[in-house]
Structure formats: structure tokens, C-alpha cells
Amino acid sequence: MSDAPNDIVIELKDVHKAFGAQKVLRGVHLQVREGTTLVIVGASGQGKSVILKHMLGLVKPEQGEVLVFGRDLTRIRAREVKEIRTHFGVLFQNAALFDSMTVFDNVALPLRERTKVGEERIRASVMEKLDLMDLLGAEDKYPAQISGGMRKRVGLARALMLNPRVVFFDEPTTGLDVHKSNEIYRLFHRTQQQLKYTAVIVSHDVPKIFKLADTVALLAEGVIQGCMSPEEFQLAENPLIREFVETTMGPIYSSDKEESILYETL
Amino acid sequence: MVQFLEKLGDQCLHLLEQLGRMGIFLFACLWCVVKPPYKIFPIIRQIHFIGSRSIFVIFFTGAFTGMVLGLQGYYTLRKFGSEGLLGSAVALSLIRELGPVVAALMVIGRAGSAICAEIGIMRNSEQIDALECMAIDPYKYLMAPKFVAGVLSMPLLTALFDVVGILGGWLIGVVLLGINEGTYFQAMYASVEWQDIKMGLVKSLVFGLLLIWIAAAKGYFLHFERGGGFGAEGVSRTTTDAVVLSSVAVLLWDYLISAIML
């Protein structure tokens, strides 16, 4: 599949989706190129996660095409969708760890269920991934016993377990403080350098996420308002993008300041 | 009037949709049971949960059901001067009817509710989506072991229920009320036939499948529930629904199987 004529990994063409009477997506066009990082931004409730769910094949559009590795997820059989998903890694918004399993078993699950690797080698590679995520010592804990930031790191370790080609991040830093989110970004950067995966990130951690992005797309009013590099995005003419940049950049910088004051006083 | 018809149609469509979904779910699960690769460990774990951990409750309900049957049967039969038939009455009613039904109701209360809640919570917290995204088939991974375990455990639990019940009847009839022991067991030998045991076996197999099916499907399709299957309340409501529905289904199928096999 890597010898595809172009380097577009995922492409959404004119995707429409409504939940009941509420029209969420009204003709979304989007392309993700191999090895790059696409960040989808937008106000809450605009359907950013819905776009992600379309790419994962969890939700079917009413109209339009979702092409992953050149194949239309809406038209192929469930088995092929499953085959495509073997190239995916997903970090869910709430990490979606299996809460009745230990951290170790969570990270080991993809290996146990999808490969025939022996238990010894599973142990070695799980410990290696946990080490990479600074999680050594937490392997026997249950998800409810660890902090939110650790849970995200476990989720990331699990997502990267089988060296996926594409990794999806749904709000990777929501609910984390500045230090913890920087930690996640650092791990993201390090693992992407190492494993060379394509990343699709849904986030509204706006100024910071731009440093990681190759492309930024704004979802507003059910369509993608512009898909461009972070620099172009910040200078874009489109009134909706301008409004987004102006409203989000301001408050977030000031909240940074507030938080750093908080840390100094502690 | 139009509004009433609209509502009625809406309800019917919803019901039909639900039935269709559950039917497809059952076939998908059964297909995953027969489809390789087979993993024995998850099945053993589920048998432990559904089967062995129900033994205690089955033992007690079985004993008391048998004792009550002995007591009630004795006083009823004495009116006709035929207390010698107590063994037959206890054994037949346990093996044909009460064994499978009461054991199934107990397992619904213990394991059915737990399965529904477990899967419902997994659905709610995106754990099932996570499985799908990891290209792990939730039917194969979560459901198939439960189905195998349910269908294997139910006949065994029912058999245990029957034996303990018969001994309970013996305790009351023979030890307490003084029927001759030989008469008690002789009446049983004379009246219980393979046909009766077969009926009990078929019932327990069907109930085992039925209760796992309803509990698992209810939890799995939590997000399709009317009125929102969200949060803790959604899970609790759906679990209640599953318990009620599977209890009713067990009694309904009990009647159907009896009617067919008698």
C-alpha cells in the first residue's frame, strides 16, 4: 500500500453527517499526507471528534467519501475496515483504558490479541514502551489508581504498541495542567521522530499545538474553513479563521500567565 | 388520533429495529464462537464467573425449593392418601420445570446483570470503540467466551439444582415427615424417564444462551437505548431492563419448550 501513487493517507470528500435534527458536518473536505501532523481545531461541539470517528470508521457519513489508504471506508466490508485499522493507533479523549485490567495488561492487549508473540517477548516490549513513557513502576496498577496524565501516557503506549502508520489523538491534553500537557507533547514529538507515523490531532490547546503541526485545519459551521500551515493559518484572511485566532490566542496566553503565577506561589 | 397512530408506529418500528439488531448480534456472536482462533483461558475465566461462582446460590435455592416441594407435596398428596408418590412429584417438578427455570433466574440475577453492566460501562467509556480501533473484534474478544461459558454452565448448574432439590425433598419427606426412604426413591425411579431429563437439559441450554444473549446485547447496544443510555443511570436502567426482559423470556420459552416437548 505504501507504493500508492500519492502520499495522501486519509481523504475526506464532501462528508455530511447529522445526529437527529442537528447537522454536524456539512460537506467536509480534508486531506492528510503521509508522515505529517494534521491538527484539527475548532470550538467545542463543532464536531471535531466526529471527523475523527469518520476516519476511524466508527461513524458512517450520510453523504460523501472517507478514503483511507485509497479505500472508501463507507463502501468496503467490515473485514477490510478491520484490516485498515491494524495500521491505526488511537489515543482517546478519556484514554479509554480497560478499567478492569492493569496498566501492563492494557498495553499488552494489542500484542496478545493481534499477534502470536510469546508471553516473554510481550513482557519485554511492554516494559520497553512503559519505560519510554516514564511509566515504570505503574504496570501493576489499575487505571483508576493513576492520574489523568499517566492514563494518557498509558493510552499512548497502547496506541503505539504495534507501530501504527497513523495515530489519532482526540484532545490529548484536555484536562491536564501545563506541565503534564508539555510532557505529552514531548512524548508525542519523541515517538513520532522514532516511529515516523502520520498524526491526526484534534485539539483546542491552540498556540502550543501549532508548534507540532505541519497543517492546521479549522472546523467551523460544519465545514473545514482552511487547511494550511500554522504560519499561514495565523495570518489567514478568512474571517472565521481570523476570529478564531483572535479569540483563542488571547485568553490562552493570559491563562498561561495565571497558571505560572499559581506555580510560583505554591 | 393521527398522533396516537404515529406513536404506535414509532414504537413498533423501534421494537422491530431492536429485534433485528439483537438477532444480528446473536448470529455474529455464534459465528465468533465457532470461528478460530480458539482461546481456552478466557472461556475458563467466564465459566468461573458465570458457573462456579453461582454454585453457592444455586445450592441454597435448590435446597429450599426441594424442601418446600417436599412439604407442600406431602400435605397435598396426603389428602389423597398417596404420599408415597412424593419422590416422583418432587423429582419430576424439579427436573422438568423448577430446576431449569429457577436456576436460570438465579444466574440472571447474579451473572446476567453483571454482564450487562460490565459491557454497558465498556460501551459508555468508549472501551468498545477502543477495541474496534485496535482491530480487536469485540464479538470474539468479549462475547464469544461468555456465550460458551453460559451454554456450558447452565446445564451443570441445573443438574446441581435438581440433585440438591431432590435431597431437600428427601430431608423433609423422609427424615422429618417419616415417609419410607425406599418408597421415596422407588417412586422416583419409576416415574422419571429420559424424556424428562432431556426436557430439562434442552431448557437449561436454551436458557443459558438466552440469558447471556439478552444481557450482553442490552449492554452492547446501550447507546441505542431510548431515553439515552448515558452515564451511571443509563447503565443501571439498562441492566434492570435486561434482568426483567431475560426473566420474562426464560418463562416464555419455558412454556414454549414444555408445550413442544410434552
Short mmCIF file of C-alpha atoms in Angstrom, two decimals:
data_model
loop_
_atom_site.label_atom_id
_atom_site.label_comp_id
_atom_site.label_asym_id
_atom_site.label_seq_id
_atom_site.Cartn_x
_atom_site.Cartn_y
_atom_site.Cartn_z
CA MET A 1 0.00 0.00 0.00
CA SER A 2 2.93 2.31 0.55
CA ASP A 3 3.51 2.36 -3.20
CA ALA A 4 0.30 4.35 -3.71
CA PRO A 5 0.69 6.97 -6.42
CA ASN A 6 0.41 9.87 -3.99
CA ASP A 7 1.22 10.33 -0.36
CA ILE A 8 -2.31 11.09 0.81
CA VAL A 9 -3.14 8.69 3.62
CA ILE A 10 -6.61 9.88 4.53
CA GLU A 11 -9.01 11.95 2.48
CA LEU A 12 -12.49 13.15 3.32
CA LYS A 13 -14.59 14.20 0.37
CA ASP A 14 -17.78 16.17 0.91
CA VAL A 15 -18.70 14.40 4.14
CA HIS A 16 -22.13 15.17 5.60
CA LYS A 17 -23.33 13.94 8.96
CA ALA A 18 -26.30 14.78 11.14
CA PHE A 19 -27.33 13.44 14.52
CA GLY A 20 -31.09 13.68 14.60
CA ALA A 21 -32.03 17.18 13.51
CA GLN A 22 -28.60 18.60 14.30
CA LYS A 23 -26.38 18.89 11.24
CA VAL A 24 -22.83 18.50 12.42
CA LEU A 25 -20.80 18.14 9.24
CA ARG A 26 -21.95 19.87 6.07
CA GLY A 27 -19.50 18.91 3.41
CA VAL A 28 -16.09 18.40 4.96
CA HIS A 29 -13.08 18.17 2.64
CA LEU A 30 -9.80 17.21 4.23
CA GLN A 31 -6.53 15.55 3.30
CA VAL A 32 -3.85 14.02 5.49
CA ARG A 33 -0.41 13.44 3.97
CA GLU A 34 1.91 10.61 4.90
CA GLY A 35 4.32 11.40 7.72
CA THR A 36 2.82 14.78 8.54
CA THR A 37 0.87 16.05 11.52
CA LEU A 38 -2.57 17.47 10.92
CA VAL A 39 -4.22 19.40 13.71
CA ILE A 40 -7.97 19.95 13.59
CA VAL A 41 -9.02 22.91 15.71
CA GLY A 42 -12.38 24.49 16.35
CA ALA A 43 -14.70 25.48 19.15
CA SER A 44 -16.15 22.73 21.34
CA GLY A 45 -19.18 20.96 19.98
CA GLN A 46 -18.36 21.69 16.34
CA GLY A 47 -17.83 18.02 15.55
CA LYS A 48 -14.06 17.67 15.58
CA SER A 49 -14.28 14.29 17.26
CA VAL A 50 -16.96 13.31 14.74
CA ILE A 51 -14.43 13.84 11.94
CA LEU A 52 -12.03 11.57 13.79
CA LYS A 53 -14.72 8.93 14.20
CA HIS A 54 -15.35 9.04 10.46
CA MET A 55 -11.67 8.47 9.79
CA LEU A 56 -11.70 5.51 12.17
CA GLY A 57 -14.78 4.04 10.53
CA LEU A 58 -16.77 4.20 13.77
CA VAL A 59 -19.35 6.52 12.22
CA LYS A 60 -20.70 6.40 8.69
CA PRO A 61 -21.40 9.61 6.80
CA GLU A 62 -24.79 10.25 5.24
CA GLN A 63 -23.10 11.51 2.14
CA GLY A 64 -19.54 11.71 0.88
CA GLU A 65 -16.47 9.52 0.91
CA VAL A 66 -13.89 8.69 3.55
CA LEU A 67 -10.79 7.38 1.80
CA VAL A 68 -8.15 5.71 3.94
CA PHE A 69 -5.12 4.35 2.11
CA GLY A 70 -7.15 4.94 -1.04
CA ARG A 71 -10.08 2.78 0.04
CA ASP A 72 -13.52 4.16 0.83
CA LEU A 73 -14.45 3.16 4.37
CA THR A 74 -18.14 3.61 3.61
CA ARG A 75 -18.11 1.08 0.80
CA ILE A 76 -15.82 -1.72 1.92
CA ARG A 77 -16.64 -4.75 4.04
CA ALA A 78 -16.25 -4.89 7.80
CA ARG A 79 -13.30 -7.22 7.44
CA GLU A 80 -11.42 -4.73 5.27
CA VAL A 81 -12.17 -1.94 7.73
CA LYS A 82 -10.66 -4.14 10.41
CA GLU A 83 -7.61 -4.74 8.23
CA ILE A 84 -7.18 -0.99 7.76
CA ARG A 85 -7.49 -0.42 11.49
CA THR A 86 -4.49 -2.66 12.10
CA HIS A 87 -2.45 0.30 10.85
CA PHE A 88 -4.10 2.69 13.30
CA GLY A 89 -3.31 3.76 16.80
CA VAL A 90 -5.80 5.83 18.75
CA LEU A 91 -5.47 7.91 21.89
CA PHE A 92 -8.99 8.61 23.06
CA GLN A 93 -10.10 11.75 24.82
CA ASN A 94 -10.52 9.90 28.13
CA ALA A 95 -7.80 7.38 27.16
CA ALA A 96 -10.48 4.60 27.11
CA LEU A 97 -8.29 2.22 29.05
CA PHE A 98 -9.83 -1.11 30.02
CA ASP A 99 -10.56 -0.32 33.63
CA SER A 100 -10.69 -3.89 34.86
CA MET A 101 -7.18 -4.60 33.58
CA THR A 102 -3.84 -3.46 34.93
CA VAL A 103 -1.69 -0.96 33.06
CA PHE A 104 0.52 -3.82 31.89
CA ASP A 105 -2.40 -5.85 30.52
CA ASN A 106 -3.80 -2.77 28.81
CA VAL A 107 -0.60 -2.13 26.93
CA ALA A 108 -0.09 -5.83 26.24
CA LEU A 109 -3.59 -6.35 24.85
CA PRO A 110 -2.85 -5.48 21.18
CA LEU A 111 0.09 -7.88 21.19
CA ARG A 112 -1.87 -10.65 22.88
CA GLU A 113 -4.92 -10.36 20.67
CA ARG A 114 -3.40 -9.44 17.34
CA THR A 115 -0.09 -11.29 17.25
CA LYS A 116 1.18 -14.70 18.22
CA VAL A 117 4.13 -13.38 20.17
CA GLY A 118 5.11 -15.34 23.27
CA GLU A 119 4.46 -14.00 26.75
CA GLU A 120 8.16 -13.36 27.40
CA ARG A 121 8.60 -11.14 24.38
CA ILE A 122 5.33 -9.38 25.18
CA ARG A 123 6.68 -8.60 28.62
CA ALA A 124 9.90 -7.22 27.15
CA SER A 125 8.25 -4.97 24.60
CA VAL A 126 5.57 -3.74 27.01
CA MET A 127 8.22 -2.79 29.56
CA GLU A 128 10.19 -1.06 26.85
CA LYS A 129 7.15 1.04 25.88
CA LEU A 130 6.33 1.79 29.51
CA ASP A 131 9.91 2.89 30.04
CA LEU A 132 9.67 5.18 27.03
CA MET A 133 6.58 6.77 28.61
CA ASP A 134 8.19 7.06 32.07
CA LEU A 135 5.65 4.65 33.47
CA LEU A 136 7.91 2.03 35.02
CA GLY A 137 6.58 1.01 38.41
CA ALA A 138 2.95 1.61 37.43
CA GLU A 139 2.49 -1.60 35.48
CA ASP A 140 0.54 -3.41 38.20
CA LYS A 141 -1.79 -0.52 38.94
CA TYR A 142 -5.32 -0.20 37.62
CA PRO A 143 -6.37 2.81 35.52
CA ALA A 144 -8.46 4.17 38.39
CA GLN A 145 -5.35 4.25 40.60
CA ILE A 146 -3.25 6.50 38.37
CA SER A 147 -3.51 10.17 37.48
CA GLY A 148 -5.08 11.59 34.34
CA GLY A 149 -1.72 12.40 32.79
CA MET A 150 -0.46 8.88 33.43
CA ARG A 151 -3.61 7.45 31.92
CA LYS A 152 -2.99 9.41 28.73
CA ARG A 153 0.56 8.11 28.62
CA VAL A 154 -0.69 4.55 29.06
CA GLY A 155 -3.17 5.20 26.26
CA LEU A 156 -0.32 6.48 24.08
CA ALA A 157 1.81 3.45 24.90
CA ARG A 158 -1.07 1.18 23.94
CA ALA A 159 -1.74 3.11 20.74
CA LEU A 160 1.90 2.82 19.66
CA MET A 161 2.28 -0.83 20.61
CA LEU A 162 2.12 -2.28 17.10
CA ASN A 163 3.97 0.57 15.34
CA PRO A 164 0.95 2.07 13.59
CA ARG A 165 1.18 4.09 10.38
CA VAL A 166 -1.41 6.61 11.52
CA VAL A 167 -2.04 7.73 15.08
CA PHE A 168 -5.15 9.68 16.08
CA PHE A 169 -5.21 11.90 19.13
CA ASP A 170 -8.55 13.10 20.46
CA GLU A 171 -7.86 16.09 22.70
CA PRO A 172 -4.60 14.65 24.04
CA THR A 173 -4.07 17.33 26.65
CA THR A 174 -7.58 18.31 27.73
CA GLY A 175 -7.87 18.29 31.50
CA LEU A 176 -4.12 18.32 32.09
CA ASP A 177 -2.09 21.13 33.55
CA VAL A 178 0.66 22.90 31.62
CA HIS A 179 3.47 20.63 32.77
CA LYS A 180 1.54 17.47 32.07
CA SER A 181 0.50 18.62 28.64
CA ASN A 182 4.05 19.63 27.79
CA GLU A 183 5.06 16.13 28.82
CA ILE A 184 2.51 14.63 26.42
CA TYR A 185 3.73 16.89 23.60
CA ARG A 186 7.33 15.93 24.33
CA LEU A 187 6.45 12.23 24.20
CA PHE A 188 4.46 12.77 21.04
CA HIS A 189 7.37 14.53 19.40
CA ARG A 190 9.86 11.90 20.50
CA THR A 191 7.76 8.93 19.42
CA GLN A 192 6.91 10.49 16.09
CA GLN A 193 10.58 11.07 15.36
CA GLN A 194 11.24 7.48 16.26
CA LEU A 195 8.34 5.71 14.57
CA LYS A 196 7.65 8.19 11.73
CA TYR A 197 3.89 7.89 11.96
CA THR A 198 1.29 10.17 10.46
CA ALA A 199 -0.64 12.01 13.16
CA VAL A 200 -4.12 13.49 13.25
CA ILE A 201 -4.71 15.58 16.35
CA VAL A 202 -7.95 17.12 17.50
CA SER A 203 -7.22 19.82 19.99
CA HIS A 204 -8.01 23.28 21.18
CA ASP A 205 -4.78 23.88 23.02
CA VAL A 206 -4.20 26.47 20.38
CA PRO A 207 -0.94 28.33 20.38
CA LYS A 208 1.04 25.37 21.68
CA ILE A 209 -0.32 22.76 19.32
CA PHE A 210 0.80 24.90 16.36
CA LYS A 211 4.42 24.10 17.14
CA LEU A 212 3.77 20.42 16.47
CA ALA A 213 1.54 20.85 13.44
CA ASP A 214 2.50 20.67 9.80
CA THR A 215 -1.02 21.55 8.80
CA VAL A 216 -3.82 23.21 10.73
CA ALA A 217 -7.49 22.89 9.79
CA LEU A 218 -10.30 24.88 11.35
CA LEU A 219 -13.70 23.27 11.60
CA ALA A 220 -16.46 25.83 11.91
CA GLU A 221 -20.10 25.83 10.82
CA GLY A 222 -19.81 22.23 9.68
CA VAL A 223 -17.06 22.75 7.11
CA ILE A 224 -13.28 22.98 7.09
CA GLN A 225 -12.52 26.68 6.80
CA GLY A 226 -8.93 26.31 5.74
CA CYS A 227 -6.23 23.72 5.76
CA MET A 228 -2.79 25.36 5.84
CA SER A 229 0.49 25.63 7.67
CA PRO A 230 0.38 27.17 11.16
CA GLU A 231 2.08 30.36 9.98
CA GLU A 232 -0.39 30.86 7.13
CA PHE A 233 -3.22 29.99 9.46
CA GLN A 234 -2.37 32.77 11.87
CA LEU A 235 -2.26 35.30 9.04
CA ALA A 236 -5.23 33.97 7.09
CA GLU A 237 -7.80 36.33 5.58
CA ASN A 238 -10.81 34.09 6.15
CA PRO A 239 -12.95 35.96 8.72
CA LEU A 240 -13.80 32.79 10.68
CA ILE A 241 -10.14 31.85 10.98
CA ARG A 242 -9.25 35.41 11.95
CA GLU A 243 -11.94 35.38 14.60
CA PHE A 244 -10.77 32.01 15.89
CA VAL A 245 -7.14 33.09 16.05
CA GLU A 246 -8.01 36.33 17.81
CA THR A 247 -10.38 34.84 20.35
CA THR A 248 -8.31 31.79 21.21
CA MET A 249 -4.81 33.17 21.24
CA GLY A 250 -5.64 35.92 23.70
CA PRO A 251 -7.31 34.06 26.55
CA ILE A 252 -4.93 31.12 26.38
CA TYR A 253 -1.86 33.29 26.75
CA SER A 254 -3.37 35.03 29.74
CA SER A 255 -4.33 31.72 31.34
CA ASP A 256 -0.71 30.61 30.87
CA LYS A 257 0.32 33.62 32.85
CA GLU A 258 -2.20 32.91 35.57
CA GLU A 259 -1.03 29.35 35.87
CA SER A 260 2.63 30.27 36.08
CA ILE A 261 1.79 32.71 38.87
CA LEU A 262 -0.01 29.88 40.61
CA TYR A 263 3.05 27.67 40.38
CA GLU A 264 5.34 30.33 41.72
CA THR A 265 3.18 30.83 44.78
CA LEU A 266 2.99 27.10 45.51
CA MET B 1 -55.79 10.06 16.53
CA VAL B 2 -53.06 10.62 13.98
CA GLN B 3 -50.70 11.34 16.82
CA PHE B 4 -51.65 8.10 18.50
CA LEU B 5 -51.03 6.14 15.31
CA GLU B 6 -47.73 7.89 14.81
CA LYS B 7 -46.66 6.96 18.31
CA LEU B 8 -47.79 3.39 17.84
CA GLY B 9 -45.92 3.09 14.57
CA ASP B 10 -42.84 4.65 16.08
CA GLN B 11 -42.91 2.17 18.95
CA CYS B 12 -43.39 -0.76 16.60
CA LEU B 13 -40.52 0.38 14.39
CA HIS B 14 -38.32 0.80 17.43
CA LEU B 15 -39.21 -2.68 18.63
CA LEU B 16 -38.59 -4.17 15.21
CA GLU B 17 -35.27 -2.39 14.93
CA GLN B 18 -34.24 -3.65 18.34
CA LEU B 19 -35.23 -7.21 17.50
CA GLY B 20 -33.31 -7.08 14.25
CA ARG B 21 -30.24 -5.70 15.96
CA MET B 22 -30.35 -8.36 18.63
CA GLY B 23 -30.83 -11.09 16.05
CA ILE B 24 -27.80 -9.96 14.07
CA PHE B 25 -25.89 -9.67 17.33
CA LEU B 26 -26.71 -13.29 18.20
CA PHE B 27 -25.57 -14.56 14.83
CA ALA B 28 -22.37 -12.53 14.98
CA CYS B 29 -21.62 -13.92 18.44
CA LEU B 30 -22.35 -17.52 17.49
CA TRP B 31 -20.22 -17.13 14.38
CA CYS B 32 -17.38 -15.86 16.54
CA VAL B 33 -17.79 -18.85 18.85
CA VAL B 34 -17.11 -21.29 16.01
CA LYS B 35 -14.53 -19.13 14.22
CA PRO B 36 -10.86 -19.80 15.08
CA PRO B 37 -8.59 -18.93 16.83
CA TYR B 38 -9.90 -20.61 19.96
CA LYS B 39 -8.66 -19.33 23.26
CA ILE B 40 -9.35 -21.51 26.24
CA PHE B 41 -8.29 -19.21 29.06
CA PRO B 42 -10.97 -16.51 28.64
CA ILE B 43 -13.62 -19.23 28.48
CA ILE B 44 -12.38 -20.78 31.72
CA ARG B 45 -12.47 -17.38 33.36
CA GLN B 46 -16.04 -16.84 32.27
CA ILE B 47 -17.07 -20.31 33.42
CA HIS B 48 -15.56 -19.43 36.76
CA PHE B 49 -17.58 -16.24 36.88
CA ILE B 50 -20.89 -17.46 35.48
CA GLY B 51 -20.68 -21.05 36.67
CA SER B 52 -18.60 -21.77 39.71
CA ARG B 53 -19.40 -18.55 41.48
CA SER B 54 -23.10 -19.30 41.12
CA ILE B 55 -22.78 -22.67 42.84
CA PHE B 56 -23.40 -21.27 46.30
CA VAL B 57 -26.64 -19.51 45.42
CA ILE B 58 -27.81 -22.47 43.30
CA PHE B 59 -27.11 -24.81 46.18
CA PHE B 60 -29.23 -22.83 48.61
CA THR B 61 -32.12 -22.05 46.31
CA GLY B 62 -32.10 -25.69 45.18
CA ALA B 63 -32.18 -26.98 48.74
CA PHE B 64 -35.04 -24.74 49.80
CA THR B 65 -37.04 -25.29 46.64
CA GLY B 66 -36.77 -29.04 47.19
CA MET B 67 -37.70 -28.68 50.86
CA VAL B 68 -40.75 -26.58 50.09
CA LEU B 69 -41.80 -29.03 47.40
CA GLY B 70 -41.43 -31.85 49.90
CA LEU B 71 -43.51 -30.03 52.47
CA GLN B 72 -46.27 -28.82 50.16
CA GLY B 73 -46.29 -32.05 48.18
CA TYR B 74 -46.59 -34.15 51.30
CA TYR B 75 -49.65 -32.35 52.65
CA THR B 76 -51.31 -32.23 49.27
CA LEU B 77 -50.64 -35.88 48.48
CA ARG B 78 -51.73 -37.00 51.92
CA LYS B 79 -55.23 -35.76 51.18
CA PHE B 80 -55.41 -38.43 48.51
CA GLY B 81 -53.58 -40.97 50.57
CA SER B 82 -50.72 -41.11 48.13
CA GLU B 83 -47.77 -39.62 49.99
CA GLY B 84 -45.73 -42.49 48.61
CA LEU B 85 -45.61 -40.58 45.34
CA LEU B 86 -43.78 -37.66 46.93
CA GLY B 87 -40.44 -38.71 45.43
CA SER B 88 -41.91 -38.74 41.97
CA ALA B 89 -43.65 -35.39 42.43
CA VAL B 90 -40.52 -33.68 43.73
CA ALA B 91 -38.21 -35.15 41.11
CA LEU B 92 -40.48 -34.53 38.13
CA SER B 93 -41.30 -30.95 39.00
CA LEU B 94 -37.64 -30.19 39.67
CA ILE B 95 -36.19 -31.87 36.62
CA ARG B 96 -38.78 -30.69 34.14
CA GLU B 97 -39.66 -27.23 35.39
CA LEU B 98 -38.27 -25.74 38.53
CA GLY B 99 -34.67 -26.79 38.11
CA PRO B 100 -34.00 -25.08 34.79
CA VAL B 101 -36.25 -22.09 35.47
CA VAL B 102 -35.19 -21.20 38.99
CA ALA B 103 -31.52 -21.87 38.24
CA ALA B 104 -31.78 -19.60 35.18
CA LEU B 105 -33.48 -16.86 37.21
CA MET B 106 -30.71 -17.08 39.80
CA VAL B 107 -28.00 -16.89 37.17
CA ILE B 108 -29.77 -13.93 35.55
CA GLY B 109 -29.71 -12.14 38.87
CA ARG B 110 -26.10 -12.97 39.56
CA ALA B 111 -24.31 -13.10 36.23
CA GLY B 112 -26.75 -11.62 33.69
CA SER B 113 -26.97 -8.30 35.47
CA ALA B 114 -23.20 -8.22 35.95
CA ILE B 115 -22.53 -8.96 32.27
CA CYS B 116 -24.96 -6.27 31.14
CA ALA B 117 -23.49 -3.68 33.47
CA GLU B 118 -19.91 -4.59 32.57
CA ILE B 119 -20.45 -4.34 28.84
CA GLY B 120 -22.64 -1.26 29.23
CA ILE B 121 -19.90 0.54 31.12
CA MET B 122 -17.37 -0.52 28.50
CA ARG B 123 -19.63 0.92 25.82
CA ASN B 124 -20.15 4.13 27.77
CA SER B 125 -16.48 4.78 28.39
CA GLU B 126 -15.51 4.13 24.75
CA GLN B 127 -13.72 0.91 25.65
CA ILE B 128 -15.62 -0.98 22.97
CA ASP B 129 -14.74 1.69 20.40
CA ALA B 130 -11.16 1.35 21.56
CA LEU B 131 -11.28 -2.40 20.93
CA GLU B 132 -12.64 -1.83 17.45
CA CYS B 133 -9.98 0.76 16.70
CA MET B 134 -7.33 -1.67 17.82
CA ALA B 135 -8.76 -4.09 15.25
CA ILE B 136 -9.81 -6.47 18.01
CA ASP B 137 -13.25 -7.91 17.33
CA PRO B 138 -15.40 -7.19 20.40
CA TYR B 139 -17.66 -10.11 19.50
CA LYS B 140 -14.76 -12.51 19.50
CA TYR B 141 -12.93 -10.97 22.42
CA LEU B 142 -15.79 -10.12 24.78
CA MET B 143 -18.88 -12.05 23.73
CA ALA B 144 -17.78 -15.46 22.47
CA PRO B 145 -16.26 -16.65 25.80
CA LYS B 146 -19.40 -15.54 27.64
CA PHE B 147 -21.68 -17.46 25.27
CA VAL B 148 -19.62 -20.64 25.52
CA ALA B 149 -19.42 -20.32 29.29
CA GLY B 150 -23.16 -19.66 29.64
CA VAL B 151 -24.19 -22.60 27.49
CA LEU B 152 -21.76 -24.92 29.27
CA SER B 153 -22.53 -23.73 32.80
CA MET B 154 -26.31 -23.67 32.76
CA PRO B 155 -26.93 -27.44 32.35
CA LEU B 156 -24.38 -28.19 35.06
CA LEU B 157 -25.90 -25.67 37.45
CA THR B 158 -29.34 -27.03 36.66
CA ALA B 159 -28.19 -30.57 37.38
CA LEU B 160 -26.77 -29.43 40.69
CA PHE B 161 -30.03 -27.65 41.48
CA ASP B 162 -32.03 -30.81 40.73
CA VAL B 163 -29.84 -33.07 42.87
CA VAL B 164 -29.78 -30.69 45.82
CA GLY B 165 -33.54 -30.15 45.46
CA ILE B 166 -34.24 -33.88 45.46
CA LEU B 167 -32.12 -34.24 48.59
CA GLY B 168 -34.03 -31.32 50.15
CA GLY B 169 -37.30 -33.10 49.40
CA TRP B 170 -35.84 -36.25 50.93
CA LEU B 171 -34.84 -34.33 54.05
CA ILE B 172 -38.37 -33.09 54.60
CA GLY B 173 -40.33 -36.06 53.32
CA VAL B 174 -38.26 -38.90 54.73
CA VAL B 175 -36.33 -37.53 57.66
CA LEU B 176 -38.86 -35.06 59.01
CA LEU B 177 -42.27 -36.36 57.96
CA GLY B 178 -41.44 -40.06 58.03
CA ILE B 179 -42.14 -41.40 54.53
CA ASN B 180 -40.34 -44.62 53.85
CA GLU B 181 -36.99 -43.92 52.20
CA GLY B 182 -37.34 -46.80 49.75
CA THR B 183 -40.75 -45.56 48.68
CA TYR B 184 -39.44 -42.05 48.10
CA PHE B 185 -36.66 -43.15 45.77
CA GLN B 186 -38.59 -46.02 44.18
CA ALA B 187 -41.35 -43.64 43.09
CA MET B 188 -38.64 -41.50 41.53
CA TYR B 189 -37.04 -44.41 39.63
CA ALA B 190 -40.41 -45.49 38.37
CA SER B 191 -41.58 -42.14 37.05
CA VAL B 192 -38.56 -40.17 35.85
CA GLU B 193 -37.68 -41.06 32.28
CA TRP B 194 -35.04 -39.99 29.82
CA GLN B 195 -37.67 -37.80 28.16
CA ASP B 196 -37.96 -35.71 31.33
CA ILE B 197 -34.23 -35.32 31.74
CA LYS B 198 -33.91 -34.39 28.09
CA MET B 199 -36.52 -31.68 28.52
CA GLY B 200 -34.63 -30.26 31.49
CA LEU B 201 -31.40 -30.35 29.54
CA VAL B 202 -32.83 -28.64 26.48
CA LYS B 203 -34.38 -25.97 28.67
CA SER B 204 -31.18 -25.26 30.53
CA LEU B 205 -29.21 -25.00 27.29
CA VAL B 206 -31.74 -22.62 25.77
CA PHE B 207 -31.93 -20.53 28.94
CA GLY B 208 -28.17 -20.32 29.15
CA LEU B 209 -28.00 -18.96 25.62
CA LEU B 210 -30.97 -16.69 26.17
CA LEU B 211 -29.77 -15.03 29.34
CA ILE B 212 -26.26 -14.33 28.04
CA TRP B 213 -27.68 -13.09 24.75
CA ILE B 214 -30.08 -10.61 26.31
CA ALA B 215 -27.64 -9.36 28.94
CA ALA B 216 -24.77 -8.95 26.50
CA ALA B 217 -26.83 -7.37 23.72
CA LYS B 218 -28.52 -4.93 26.09
CA GLY B 219 -25.16 -3.76 27.35
CA TYR B 220 -23.58 -3.69 23.90
CA PHE B 221 -26.35 -1.57 22.41
CA LEU B 222 -26.60 0.72 25.41
CA HIS B 223 -26.07 3.77 23.20
CA PHE B 224 -29.17 2.90 21.16
CA GLU B 225 -31.44 2.81 24.20
CA ARG B 226 -34.46 5.08 24.19
CA GLY B 227 -34.26 7.95 26.61
CA GLY B 228 -30.48 7.83 26.47
CA GLY B 229 -28.27 5.08 27.80
CA PHE B 230 -25.85 7.59 29.21
CA GLY B 231 -23.89 7.61 32.39
CA ALA B 232 -24.40 5.60 35.52
CA GLU B 233 -28.17 5.96 35.35
CA GLY B 234 -28.28 4.69 31.79
CA VAL B 235 -26.30 1.62 32.78
CA SER B 236 -28.48 0.93 35.79
CA ARG B 237 -31.69 1.34 33.82
CA THR B 238 -30.47 -0.89 31.02
CA THR B 239 -29.32 -3.53 33.50
CA THR B 240 -32.76 -3.54 35.10
CA ASP B 241 -34.34 -3.85 31.67
CA ALA B 242 -32.05 -6.72 30.81
CA VAL B 243 -32.89 -8.60 34.01
CA VAL B 244 -36.63 -8.11 33.55
CA LEU B 245 -36.53 -8.97 29.87
CA SER B 246 -34.44 -12.10 30.31
CA SER B 247 -36.58 -13.31 33.22
CA VAL B 248 -39.72 -12.91 31.14
CA ALA B 249 -38.01 -14.53 28.16
CA VAL B 250 -36.98 -17.51 30.28
CA LEU B 251 -40.55 -18.06 31.48
CA LEU B 252 -41.94 -17.62 27.99
CA TRP B 253 -39.51 -20.09 26.48
CA ASP B 254 -40.13 -22.44 29.36
CA TYR B 255 -43.76 -22.60 28.32
CA LEU B 256 -42.92 -22.96 24.64
CA ILE B 257 -40.42 -25.78 25.18
CA SER B 258 -42.80 -27.59 27.53
CA ALA B 259 -45.61 -27.28 25.00
CA ILE B 260 -43.43 -28.62 22.20
CA MET B 261 -41.77 -31.45 24.08
CA LEU B 262 -44.63 -32.80 26.18
#
